[in-house]
Tab-separated table of C-alpha atoms and ligand atoms in Angstrom:
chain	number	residue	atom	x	y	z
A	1	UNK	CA	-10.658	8.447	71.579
A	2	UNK	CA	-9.624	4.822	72.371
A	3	UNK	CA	-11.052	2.866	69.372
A	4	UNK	CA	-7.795	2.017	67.409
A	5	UNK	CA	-8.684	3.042	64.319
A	6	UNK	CA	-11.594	4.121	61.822
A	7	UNK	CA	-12.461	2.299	58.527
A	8	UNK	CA	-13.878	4.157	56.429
A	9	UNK	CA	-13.007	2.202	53.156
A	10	UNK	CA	-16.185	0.072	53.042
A	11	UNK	CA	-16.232	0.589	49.388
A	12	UNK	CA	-12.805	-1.347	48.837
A	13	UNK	CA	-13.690	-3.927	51.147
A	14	UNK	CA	-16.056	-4.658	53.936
A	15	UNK	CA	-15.437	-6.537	57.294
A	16	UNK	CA	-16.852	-9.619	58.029
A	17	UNK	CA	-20.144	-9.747	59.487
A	18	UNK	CA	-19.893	-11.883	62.367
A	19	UNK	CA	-23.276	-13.482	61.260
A	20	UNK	CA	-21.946	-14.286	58.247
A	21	UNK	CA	-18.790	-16.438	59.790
A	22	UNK	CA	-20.990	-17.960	61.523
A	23	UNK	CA	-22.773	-19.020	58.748
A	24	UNK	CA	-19.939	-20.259	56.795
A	25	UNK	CA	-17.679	-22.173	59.663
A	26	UNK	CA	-19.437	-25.831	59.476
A	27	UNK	CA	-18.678	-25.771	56.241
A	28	UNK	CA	-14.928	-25.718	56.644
A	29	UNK	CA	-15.013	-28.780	59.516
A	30	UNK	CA	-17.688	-31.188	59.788
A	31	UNK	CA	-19.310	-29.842	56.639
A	32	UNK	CA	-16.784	-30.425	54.030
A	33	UNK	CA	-18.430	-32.140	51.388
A	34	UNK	CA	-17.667	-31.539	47.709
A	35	UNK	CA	-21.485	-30.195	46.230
A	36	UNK	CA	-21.027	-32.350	43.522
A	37	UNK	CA	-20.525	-35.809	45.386
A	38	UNK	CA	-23.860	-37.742	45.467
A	39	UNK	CA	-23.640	-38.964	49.362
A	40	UNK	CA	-25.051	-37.157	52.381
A	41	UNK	CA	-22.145	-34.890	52.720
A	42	UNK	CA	-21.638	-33.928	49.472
A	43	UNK	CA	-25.429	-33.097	49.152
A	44	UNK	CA	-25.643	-31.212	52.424
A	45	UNK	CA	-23.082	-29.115	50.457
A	46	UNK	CA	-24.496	-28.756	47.391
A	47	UNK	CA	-28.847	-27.935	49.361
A	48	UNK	CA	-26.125	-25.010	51.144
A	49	UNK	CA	-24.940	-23.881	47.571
A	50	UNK	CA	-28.470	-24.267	46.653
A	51	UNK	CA	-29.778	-22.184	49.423
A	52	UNK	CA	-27.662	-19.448	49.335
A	53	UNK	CA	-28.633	-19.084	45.170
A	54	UNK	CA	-32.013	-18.319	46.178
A	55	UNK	CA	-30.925	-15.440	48.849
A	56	UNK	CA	-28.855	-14.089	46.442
A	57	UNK	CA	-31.643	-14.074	43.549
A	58	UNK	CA	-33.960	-12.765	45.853
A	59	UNK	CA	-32.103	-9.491	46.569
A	60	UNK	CA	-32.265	-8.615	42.218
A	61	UNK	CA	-36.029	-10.455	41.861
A	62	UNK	CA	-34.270	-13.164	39.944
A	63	UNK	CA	-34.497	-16.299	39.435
A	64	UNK	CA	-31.839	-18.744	41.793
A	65	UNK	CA	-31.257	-20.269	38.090
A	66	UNK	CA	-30.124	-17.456	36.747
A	67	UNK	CA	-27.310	-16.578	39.622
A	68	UNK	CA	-24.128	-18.454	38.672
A	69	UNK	CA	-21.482	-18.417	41.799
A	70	UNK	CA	-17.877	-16.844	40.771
A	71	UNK	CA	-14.575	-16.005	42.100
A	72	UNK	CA	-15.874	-12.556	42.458
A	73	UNK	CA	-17.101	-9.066	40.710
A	74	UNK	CA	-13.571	-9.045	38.562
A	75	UNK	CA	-14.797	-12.522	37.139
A	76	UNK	CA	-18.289	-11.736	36.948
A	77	UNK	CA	-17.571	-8.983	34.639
A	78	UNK	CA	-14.701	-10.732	32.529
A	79	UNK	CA	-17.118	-13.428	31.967
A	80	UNK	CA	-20.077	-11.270	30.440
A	81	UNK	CA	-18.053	-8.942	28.268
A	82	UNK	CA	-16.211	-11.727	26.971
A	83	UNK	CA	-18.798	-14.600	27.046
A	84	UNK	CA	-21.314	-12.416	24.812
A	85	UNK	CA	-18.725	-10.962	22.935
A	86	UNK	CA	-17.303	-14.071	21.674
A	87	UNK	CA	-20.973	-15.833	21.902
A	88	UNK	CA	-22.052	-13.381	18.981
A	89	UNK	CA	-19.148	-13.190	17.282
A	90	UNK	CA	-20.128	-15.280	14.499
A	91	UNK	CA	-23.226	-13.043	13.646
A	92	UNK	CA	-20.818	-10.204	12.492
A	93	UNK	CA	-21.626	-7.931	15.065
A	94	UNK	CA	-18.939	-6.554	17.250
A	95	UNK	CA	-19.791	-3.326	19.013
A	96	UNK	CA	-19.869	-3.195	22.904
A	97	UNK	CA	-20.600	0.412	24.816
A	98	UNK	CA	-19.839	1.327	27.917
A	99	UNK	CA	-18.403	4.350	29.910
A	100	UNK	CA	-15.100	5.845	30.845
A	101	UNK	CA	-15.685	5.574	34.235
A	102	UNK	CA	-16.029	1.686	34.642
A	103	UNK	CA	-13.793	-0.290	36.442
A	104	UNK	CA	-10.894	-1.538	35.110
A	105	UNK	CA	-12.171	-4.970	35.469
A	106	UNK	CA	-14.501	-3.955	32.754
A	107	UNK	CA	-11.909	-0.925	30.943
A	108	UNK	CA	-9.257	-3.678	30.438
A	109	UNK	CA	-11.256	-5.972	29.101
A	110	UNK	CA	-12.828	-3.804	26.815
A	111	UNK	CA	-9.114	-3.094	25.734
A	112	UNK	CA	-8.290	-6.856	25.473
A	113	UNK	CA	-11.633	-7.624	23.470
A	114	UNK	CA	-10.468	-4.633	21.294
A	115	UNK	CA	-7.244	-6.264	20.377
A	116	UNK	CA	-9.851	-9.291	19.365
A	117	UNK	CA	-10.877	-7.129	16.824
A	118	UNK	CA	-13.831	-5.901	18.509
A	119	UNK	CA	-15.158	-2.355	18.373
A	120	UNK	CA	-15.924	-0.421	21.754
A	121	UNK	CA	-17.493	3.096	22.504
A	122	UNK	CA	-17.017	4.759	25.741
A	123	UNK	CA	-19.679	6.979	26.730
A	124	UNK	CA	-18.321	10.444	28.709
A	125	UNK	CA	-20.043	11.048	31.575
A	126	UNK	CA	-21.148	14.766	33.258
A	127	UNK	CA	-19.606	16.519	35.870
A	128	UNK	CA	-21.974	14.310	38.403
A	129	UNK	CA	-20.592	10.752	36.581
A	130	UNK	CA	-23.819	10.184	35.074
A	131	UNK	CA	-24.486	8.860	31.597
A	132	UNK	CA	-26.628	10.586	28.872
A	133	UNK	CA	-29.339	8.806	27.603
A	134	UNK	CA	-29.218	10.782	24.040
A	135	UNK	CA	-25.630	10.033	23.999
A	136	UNK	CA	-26.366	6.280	24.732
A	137	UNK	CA	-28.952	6.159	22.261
A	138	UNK	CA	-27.185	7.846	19.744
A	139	UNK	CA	-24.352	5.016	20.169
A	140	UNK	CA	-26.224	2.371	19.504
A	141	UNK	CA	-26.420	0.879	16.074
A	142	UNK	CA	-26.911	-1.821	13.961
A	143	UNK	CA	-24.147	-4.385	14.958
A	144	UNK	CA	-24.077	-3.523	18.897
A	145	UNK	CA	-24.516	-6.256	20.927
A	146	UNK	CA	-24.026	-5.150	24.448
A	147	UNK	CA	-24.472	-1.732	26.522
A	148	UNK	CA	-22.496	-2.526	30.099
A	149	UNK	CA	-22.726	0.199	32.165
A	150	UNK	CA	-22.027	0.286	36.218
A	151	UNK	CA	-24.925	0.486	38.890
A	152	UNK	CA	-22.469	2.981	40.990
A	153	UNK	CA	-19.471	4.316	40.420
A	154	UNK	CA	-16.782	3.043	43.043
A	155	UNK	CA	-15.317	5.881	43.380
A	156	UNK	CA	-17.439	8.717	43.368
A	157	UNK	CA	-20.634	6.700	43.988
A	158	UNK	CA	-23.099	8.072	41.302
A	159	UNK	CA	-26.058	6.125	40.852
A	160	UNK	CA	-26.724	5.756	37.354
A	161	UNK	CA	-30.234	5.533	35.672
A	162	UNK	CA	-30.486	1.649	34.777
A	163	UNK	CA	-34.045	1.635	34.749
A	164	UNK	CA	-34.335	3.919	32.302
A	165	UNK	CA	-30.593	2.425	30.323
A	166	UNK	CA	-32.344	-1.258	30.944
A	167	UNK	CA	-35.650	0.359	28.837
A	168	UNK	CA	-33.911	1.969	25.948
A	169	UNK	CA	-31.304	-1.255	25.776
A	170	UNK	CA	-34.561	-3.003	25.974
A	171	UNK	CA	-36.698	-1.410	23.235
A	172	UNK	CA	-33.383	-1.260	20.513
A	173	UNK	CA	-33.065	-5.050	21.332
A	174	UNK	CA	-29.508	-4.675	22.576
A	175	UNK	CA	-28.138	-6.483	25.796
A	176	UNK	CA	-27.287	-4.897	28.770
A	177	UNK	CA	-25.368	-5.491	31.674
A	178	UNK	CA	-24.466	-3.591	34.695
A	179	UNK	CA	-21.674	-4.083	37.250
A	180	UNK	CA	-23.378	-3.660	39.837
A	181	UNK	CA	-20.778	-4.293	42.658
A	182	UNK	CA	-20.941	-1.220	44.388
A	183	UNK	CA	-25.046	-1.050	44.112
A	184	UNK	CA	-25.676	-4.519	45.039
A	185	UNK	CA	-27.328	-4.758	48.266
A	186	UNK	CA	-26.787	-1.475	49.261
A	187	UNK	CA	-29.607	0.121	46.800
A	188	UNK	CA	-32.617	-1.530	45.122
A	189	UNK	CA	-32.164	-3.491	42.007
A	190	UNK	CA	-34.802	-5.412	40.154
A	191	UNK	CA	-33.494	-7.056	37.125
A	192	UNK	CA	-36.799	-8.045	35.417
A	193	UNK	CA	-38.561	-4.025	36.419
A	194	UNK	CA	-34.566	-2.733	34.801
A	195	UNK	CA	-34.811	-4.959	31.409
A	196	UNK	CA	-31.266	-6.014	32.819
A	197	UNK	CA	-29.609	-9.353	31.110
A	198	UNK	CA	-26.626	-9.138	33.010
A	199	UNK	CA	-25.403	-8.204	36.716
A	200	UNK	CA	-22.624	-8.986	38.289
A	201	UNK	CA	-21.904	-8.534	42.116
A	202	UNK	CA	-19.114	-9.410	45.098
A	203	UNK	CA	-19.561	-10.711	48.051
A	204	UNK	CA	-16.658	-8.909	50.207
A	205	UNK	CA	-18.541	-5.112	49.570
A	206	UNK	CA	-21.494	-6.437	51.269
A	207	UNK	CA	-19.740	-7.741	54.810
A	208	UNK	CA	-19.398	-10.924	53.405
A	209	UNK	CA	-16.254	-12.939	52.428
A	210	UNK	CA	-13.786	-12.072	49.402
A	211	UNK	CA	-12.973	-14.382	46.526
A	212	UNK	CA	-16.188	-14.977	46.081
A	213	UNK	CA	-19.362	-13.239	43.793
A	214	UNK	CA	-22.008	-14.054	41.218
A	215	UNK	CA	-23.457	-13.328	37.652
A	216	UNK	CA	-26.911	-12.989	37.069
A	217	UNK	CA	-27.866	-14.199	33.172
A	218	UNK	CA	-30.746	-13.826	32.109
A	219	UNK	CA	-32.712	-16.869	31.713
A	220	UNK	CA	-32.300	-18.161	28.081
A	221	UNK	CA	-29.829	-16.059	27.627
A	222	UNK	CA	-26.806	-18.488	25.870
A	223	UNK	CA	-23.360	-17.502	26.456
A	224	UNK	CA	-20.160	-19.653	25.752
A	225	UNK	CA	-18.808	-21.495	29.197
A	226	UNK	CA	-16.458	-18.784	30.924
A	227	UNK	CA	-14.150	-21.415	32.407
A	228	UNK	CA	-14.609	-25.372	31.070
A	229	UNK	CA	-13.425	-28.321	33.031
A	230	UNK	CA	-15.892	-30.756	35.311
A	231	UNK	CA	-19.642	-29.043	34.090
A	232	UNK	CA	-20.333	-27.271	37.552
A	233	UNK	CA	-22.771	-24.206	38.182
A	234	UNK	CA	-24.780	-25.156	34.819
A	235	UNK	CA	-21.531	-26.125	32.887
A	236	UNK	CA	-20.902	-22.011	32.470
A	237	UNK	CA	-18.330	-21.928	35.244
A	238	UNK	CA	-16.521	-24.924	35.891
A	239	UNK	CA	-14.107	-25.604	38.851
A	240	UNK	CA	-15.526	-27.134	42.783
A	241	UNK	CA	-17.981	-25.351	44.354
A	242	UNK	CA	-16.070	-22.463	47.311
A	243	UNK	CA	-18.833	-24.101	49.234
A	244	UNK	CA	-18.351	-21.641	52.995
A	245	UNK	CA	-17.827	-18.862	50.368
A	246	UNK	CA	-20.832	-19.070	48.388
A	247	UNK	CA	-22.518	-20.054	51.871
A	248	UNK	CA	-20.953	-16.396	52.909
A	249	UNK	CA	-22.379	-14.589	50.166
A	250	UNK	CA	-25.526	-15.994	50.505
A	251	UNK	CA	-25.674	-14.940	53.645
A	252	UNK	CA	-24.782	-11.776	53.548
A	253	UNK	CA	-26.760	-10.867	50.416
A	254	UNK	CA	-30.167	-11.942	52.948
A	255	UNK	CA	-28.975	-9.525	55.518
A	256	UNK	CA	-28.253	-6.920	53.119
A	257	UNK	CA	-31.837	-7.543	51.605
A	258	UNK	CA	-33.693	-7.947	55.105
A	259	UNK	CA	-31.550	-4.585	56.815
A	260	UNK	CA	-31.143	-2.579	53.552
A	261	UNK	CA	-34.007	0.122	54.573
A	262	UNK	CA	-32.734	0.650	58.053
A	263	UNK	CA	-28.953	0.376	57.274
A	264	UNK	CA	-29.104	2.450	54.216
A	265	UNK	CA	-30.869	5.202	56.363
A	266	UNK	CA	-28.711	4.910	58.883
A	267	UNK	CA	-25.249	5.324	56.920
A	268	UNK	CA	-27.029	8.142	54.898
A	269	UNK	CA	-27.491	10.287	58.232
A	270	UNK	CA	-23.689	9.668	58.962
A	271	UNK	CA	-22.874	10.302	55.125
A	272	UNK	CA	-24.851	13.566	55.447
A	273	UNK	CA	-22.820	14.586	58.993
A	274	UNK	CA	-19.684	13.773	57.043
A	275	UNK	CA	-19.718	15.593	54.074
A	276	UNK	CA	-21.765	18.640	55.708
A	277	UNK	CA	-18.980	18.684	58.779
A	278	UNK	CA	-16.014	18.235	55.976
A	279	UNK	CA	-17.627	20.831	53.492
A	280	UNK	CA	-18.204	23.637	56.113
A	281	UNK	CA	-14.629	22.742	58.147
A	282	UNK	CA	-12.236	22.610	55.788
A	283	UNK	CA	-11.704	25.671	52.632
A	284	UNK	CA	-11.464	24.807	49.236
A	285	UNK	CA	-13.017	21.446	49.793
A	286	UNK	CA	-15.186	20.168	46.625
A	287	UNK	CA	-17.485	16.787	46.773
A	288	UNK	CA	-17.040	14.715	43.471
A	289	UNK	CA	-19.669	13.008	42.475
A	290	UNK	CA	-23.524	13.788	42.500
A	291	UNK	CA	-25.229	16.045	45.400
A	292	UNK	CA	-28.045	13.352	46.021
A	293	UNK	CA	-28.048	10.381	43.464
A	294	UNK	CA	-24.712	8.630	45.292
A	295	UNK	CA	-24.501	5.403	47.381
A	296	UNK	CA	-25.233	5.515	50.967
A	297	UNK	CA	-21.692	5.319	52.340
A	298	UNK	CA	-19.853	7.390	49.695
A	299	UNK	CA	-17.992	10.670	51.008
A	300	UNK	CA	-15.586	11.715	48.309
A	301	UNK	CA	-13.818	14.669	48.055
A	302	UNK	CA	-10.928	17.010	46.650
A	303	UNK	CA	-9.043	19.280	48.563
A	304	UNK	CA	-6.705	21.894	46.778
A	305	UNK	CA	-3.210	21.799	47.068
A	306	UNK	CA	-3.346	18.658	48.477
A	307	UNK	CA	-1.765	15.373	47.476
A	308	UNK	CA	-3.708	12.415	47.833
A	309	UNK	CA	-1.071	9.881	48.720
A	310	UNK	CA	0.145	12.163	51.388
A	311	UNK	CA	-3.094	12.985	52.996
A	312	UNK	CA	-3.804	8.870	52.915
A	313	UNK	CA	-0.591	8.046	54.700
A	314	UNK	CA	-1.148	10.995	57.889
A	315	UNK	CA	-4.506	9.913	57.755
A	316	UNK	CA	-3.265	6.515	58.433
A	317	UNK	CA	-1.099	7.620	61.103
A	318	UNK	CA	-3.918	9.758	63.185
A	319	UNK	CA	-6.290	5.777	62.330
A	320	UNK	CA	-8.451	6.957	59.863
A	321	UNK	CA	-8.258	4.366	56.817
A	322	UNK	CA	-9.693	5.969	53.822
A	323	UNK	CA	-8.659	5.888	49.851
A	324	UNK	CA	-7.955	8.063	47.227
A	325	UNK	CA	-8.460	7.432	43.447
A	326	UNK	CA	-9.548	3.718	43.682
A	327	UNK	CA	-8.156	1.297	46.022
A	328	UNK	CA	-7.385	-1.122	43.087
A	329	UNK	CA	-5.023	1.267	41.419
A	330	UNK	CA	-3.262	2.881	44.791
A	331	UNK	CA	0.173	2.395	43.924
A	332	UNK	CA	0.006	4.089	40.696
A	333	UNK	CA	0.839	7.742	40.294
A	334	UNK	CA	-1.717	8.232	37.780
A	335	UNK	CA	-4.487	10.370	38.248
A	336	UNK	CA	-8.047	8.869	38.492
A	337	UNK	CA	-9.402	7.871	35.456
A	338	UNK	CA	-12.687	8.550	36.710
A	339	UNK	CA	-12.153	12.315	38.182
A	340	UNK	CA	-10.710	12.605	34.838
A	341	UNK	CA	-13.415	11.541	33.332
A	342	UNK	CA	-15.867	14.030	35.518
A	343	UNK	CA	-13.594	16.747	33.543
A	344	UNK	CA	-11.163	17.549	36.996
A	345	UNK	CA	-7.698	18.718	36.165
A	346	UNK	CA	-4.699	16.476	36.779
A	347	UNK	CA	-4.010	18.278	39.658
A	348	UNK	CA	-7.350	18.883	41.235
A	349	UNK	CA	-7.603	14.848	40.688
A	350	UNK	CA	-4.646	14.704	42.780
A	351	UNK	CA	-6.160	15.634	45.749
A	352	UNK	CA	-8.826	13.230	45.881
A	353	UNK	CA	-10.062	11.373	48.880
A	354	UNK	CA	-12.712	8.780	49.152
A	355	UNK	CA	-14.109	7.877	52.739
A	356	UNK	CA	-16.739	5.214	52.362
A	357	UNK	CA	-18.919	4.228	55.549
A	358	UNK	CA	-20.759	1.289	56.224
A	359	UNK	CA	-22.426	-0.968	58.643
A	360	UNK	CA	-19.916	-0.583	61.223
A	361	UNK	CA	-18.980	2.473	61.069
A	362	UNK	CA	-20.475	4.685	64.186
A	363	UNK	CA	-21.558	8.584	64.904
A	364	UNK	CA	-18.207	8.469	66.958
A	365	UNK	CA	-16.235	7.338	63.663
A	366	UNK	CA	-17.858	10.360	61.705
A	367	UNK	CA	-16.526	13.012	64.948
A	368	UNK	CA	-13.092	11.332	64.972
A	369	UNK	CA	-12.537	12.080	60.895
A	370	UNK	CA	-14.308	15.694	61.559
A	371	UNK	CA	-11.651	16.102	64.096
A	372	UNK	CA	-8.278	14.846	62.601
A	373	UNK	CA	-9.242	15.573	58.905
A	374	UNK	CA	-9.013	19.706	58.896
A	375	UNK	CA	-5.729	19.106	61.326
A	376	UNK	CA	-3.975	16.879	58.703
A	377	UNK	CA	-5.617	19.313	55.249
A	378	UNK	CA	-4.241	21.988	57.170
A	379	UNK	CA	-1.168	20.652	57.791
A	380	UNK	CA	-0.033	19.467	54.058
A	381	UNK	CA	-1.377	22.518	52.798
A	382	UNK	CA	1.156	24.566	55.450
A	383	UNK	CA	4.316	22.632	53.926
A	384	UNK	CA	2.665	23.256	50.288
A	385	UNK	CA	4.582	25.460	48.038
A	386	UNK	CA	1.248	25.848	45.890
A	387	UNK	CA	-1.464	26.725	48.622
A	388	UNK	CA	-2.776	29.809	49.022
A	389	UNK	CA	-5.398	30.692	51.620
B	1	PLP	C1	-17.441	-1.345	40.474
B	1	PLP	C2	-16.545	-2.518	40.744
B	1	PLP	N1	-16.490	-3.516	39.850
B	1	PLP	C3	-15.716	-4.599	40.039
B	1	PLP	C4	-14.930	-4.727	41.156
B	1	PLP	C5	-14.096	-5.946	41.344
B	1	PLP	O1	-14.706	-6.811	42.269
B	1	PLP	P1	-13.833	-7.931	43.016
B	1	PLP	O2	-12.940	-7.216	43.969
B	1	PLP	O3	-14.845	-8.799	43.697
B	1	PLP	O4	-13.093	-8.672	41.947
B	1	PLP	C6	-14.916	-3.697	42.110
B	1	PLP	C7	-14.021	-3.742	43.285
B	1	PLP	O5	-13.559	-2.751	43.783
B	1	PLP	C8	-15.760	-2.572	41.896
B	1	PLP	O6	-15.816	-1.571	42.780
């Protein structure tokens, strides 16, 4: 094998698309304008802002008026837990649901809207990482104001049923939002067909550039400005235009919307290869996650006896980049909140490892981790005072 190195962390970030740089270049050099300047430069700018809204609604069936350009998903979801929280505050009601497998960018700020005096359920989820409806409706009372539930888990990549959360948040006449930063682009979303008020999305998970993302609101829908200062994007996000990186995620959002079929079949066969070739190669291998509802690219697994740290770092060494737990917390010791959360034992969570394919990513990739992964499992497992064959 000459290729340096496989990626198969698509789900922490994705590279580039080549298309998409292209895309967003002139905007750095001769097309530098500030959007919000009224001459010709400054409006070329703002008609590329523009532009890029639409291809962005376009992928959710919404409208560009209701897409409001961010620093990215963490933002996107900070800004509608926290601008409908505190939007509805004065109505009394305080009561937000949402599951124990989010991500932290919506867990912590659950926590920090709980020390605001707000009051927040967290759903459990099944073995698979899906949601109950009962449970959800059963949640659900008279002062809840928001149901914010993920598209796809990021780790285990469960799809979970908005349509049918969207309806019943729909017909009890509570809000919902989804994160849908995993989901977006790489599944089918329809905001108005999924009653959905809220979405958020990132650009860098669909080969497009990081520090950048959107919100979809709902049209009407009145929330308090997120960040004040000069008025821009509707007055509800303030702060000049990223002008190449919205131009970025624009793009990239109308390649993942005109290539979605054929990509998302395509990194389903190699998914399929992956996880059959790693399920029948390797002994007391487990997939997390569930059998058929998950996101195209998502292989995740645990392996007994094995640490997940460990297993990372040889995998590193033999140029296989993958992830265990989620990339956001590697560095932390703790075990995953959401293998926990599937009901895995602390040290079956351990052992985790996530390899996430995506556009890039070859037939050749999928043979090189079928070749090095069983050497490496084997390997820490043969230094392990815990393994048993
Ligand atoms: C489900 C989910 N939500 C939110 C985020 C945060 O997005 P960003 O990295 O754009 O802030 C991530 C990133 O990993 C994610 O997977």
């Amino acid at each position: 094998m000459d290729k340096k190195f496989v990626y198969a962390d698509n789900a922490a970030t994705t590279q580039v698309d080549p298309r998409v740089i292209d895309k967003m270049l002139p905007h750095f050099s001769e097309g530098y304008g500030n959007a919000s300047s009224l001459y010709g430069l400054g409006q070329r700018a703002h008609e590329a802002v523009e532009e890029a809204r639409k291809k962005v609604a376009a992928v959710i069936n919404a409208e560009p008026k209701e897409i409001f350009f961010t620093s990215g998903g963490t933002e996107s979801d900070n800004y509608a837990l926290r601008g409908m929280m505190h939007s509805r505050r004065a109505g009394g009601r305080k009561h937000l649901i949402t599951t124990t497998i989010e991500h932290p960018a919506i867990l912590q700020t659950c926590k920090a809207l709980e020390k605001e005096g707000f009051r927040v359920t967290r759903l459990p989820v099944d073995q698979h990482g899906l949601v109950d409806l009962k449970q959800l409706e059963e949640a659900i009372c008279e002062d809840t104001v928001l149901v914010s539930i993920m598209a796809a888990n990021n780790e285990i990549g469960t799809i979970e049923p908005i349509a049918e959360i969207g309806k019943l948040c729909h017909d009890k006449g509570v809000y919902f939002h989804t994160d849908a930063v995993q989901a977006f682009g790489h599944i089918p979303l329809d905001v108005k067909a999924m009653n959905i008020d809220m979405l958020s999305l990132s650009g860098h998970k669909i080969n497009g550039p990081k520090g950048v993302g959107a919100i979809y609101i709902r049209s009407g829908l009145l929330l308090e400005p997120f960040i004040t200062g000069g008025g821009q994007e509707k007055g509800r996000r303030s702060g000049t235009e990223n002008v190449p990186g919205i131009v970025g995620l624009g793009e990239a959002a109308y390649l993942k919307m005109t290539e979605m079929e054929e990509e998302s079949t395509r990194v389903r066969a190699l998914q399929r290869r992956l996880i059959d070739g790693v399920l029948a190669t390797i002994p007391q291998a487990t997939l997390t996650g569930h059998p058929t509802q998950r996101l195209p690219g998502n292989c995740s697994f645990v392996f007994a006896a094995i640490e997940g740290e460990s297993l990372l770092l040889f995998l590193d060494h033999m140029g296989v980049c993958g992830s265990t737990g989620s990339a956001c917390s590697t560095g932390s010791l703790d075990p995953s909140h959401v293998l926990m959360g599937i009901g895995l034992a602390h040290e079956v969570a351990h052992g985790s490892l996530r390899l996430s394919l995506g556009r890039f990513n070859t037939e050749e990739d999928v043979d090189h981790i079928l070749e090095v992964l069983p050497q490496v499992v084997a390997r820490l497992r043969s230094m392990s005072p815990v393994w048993k064959d």
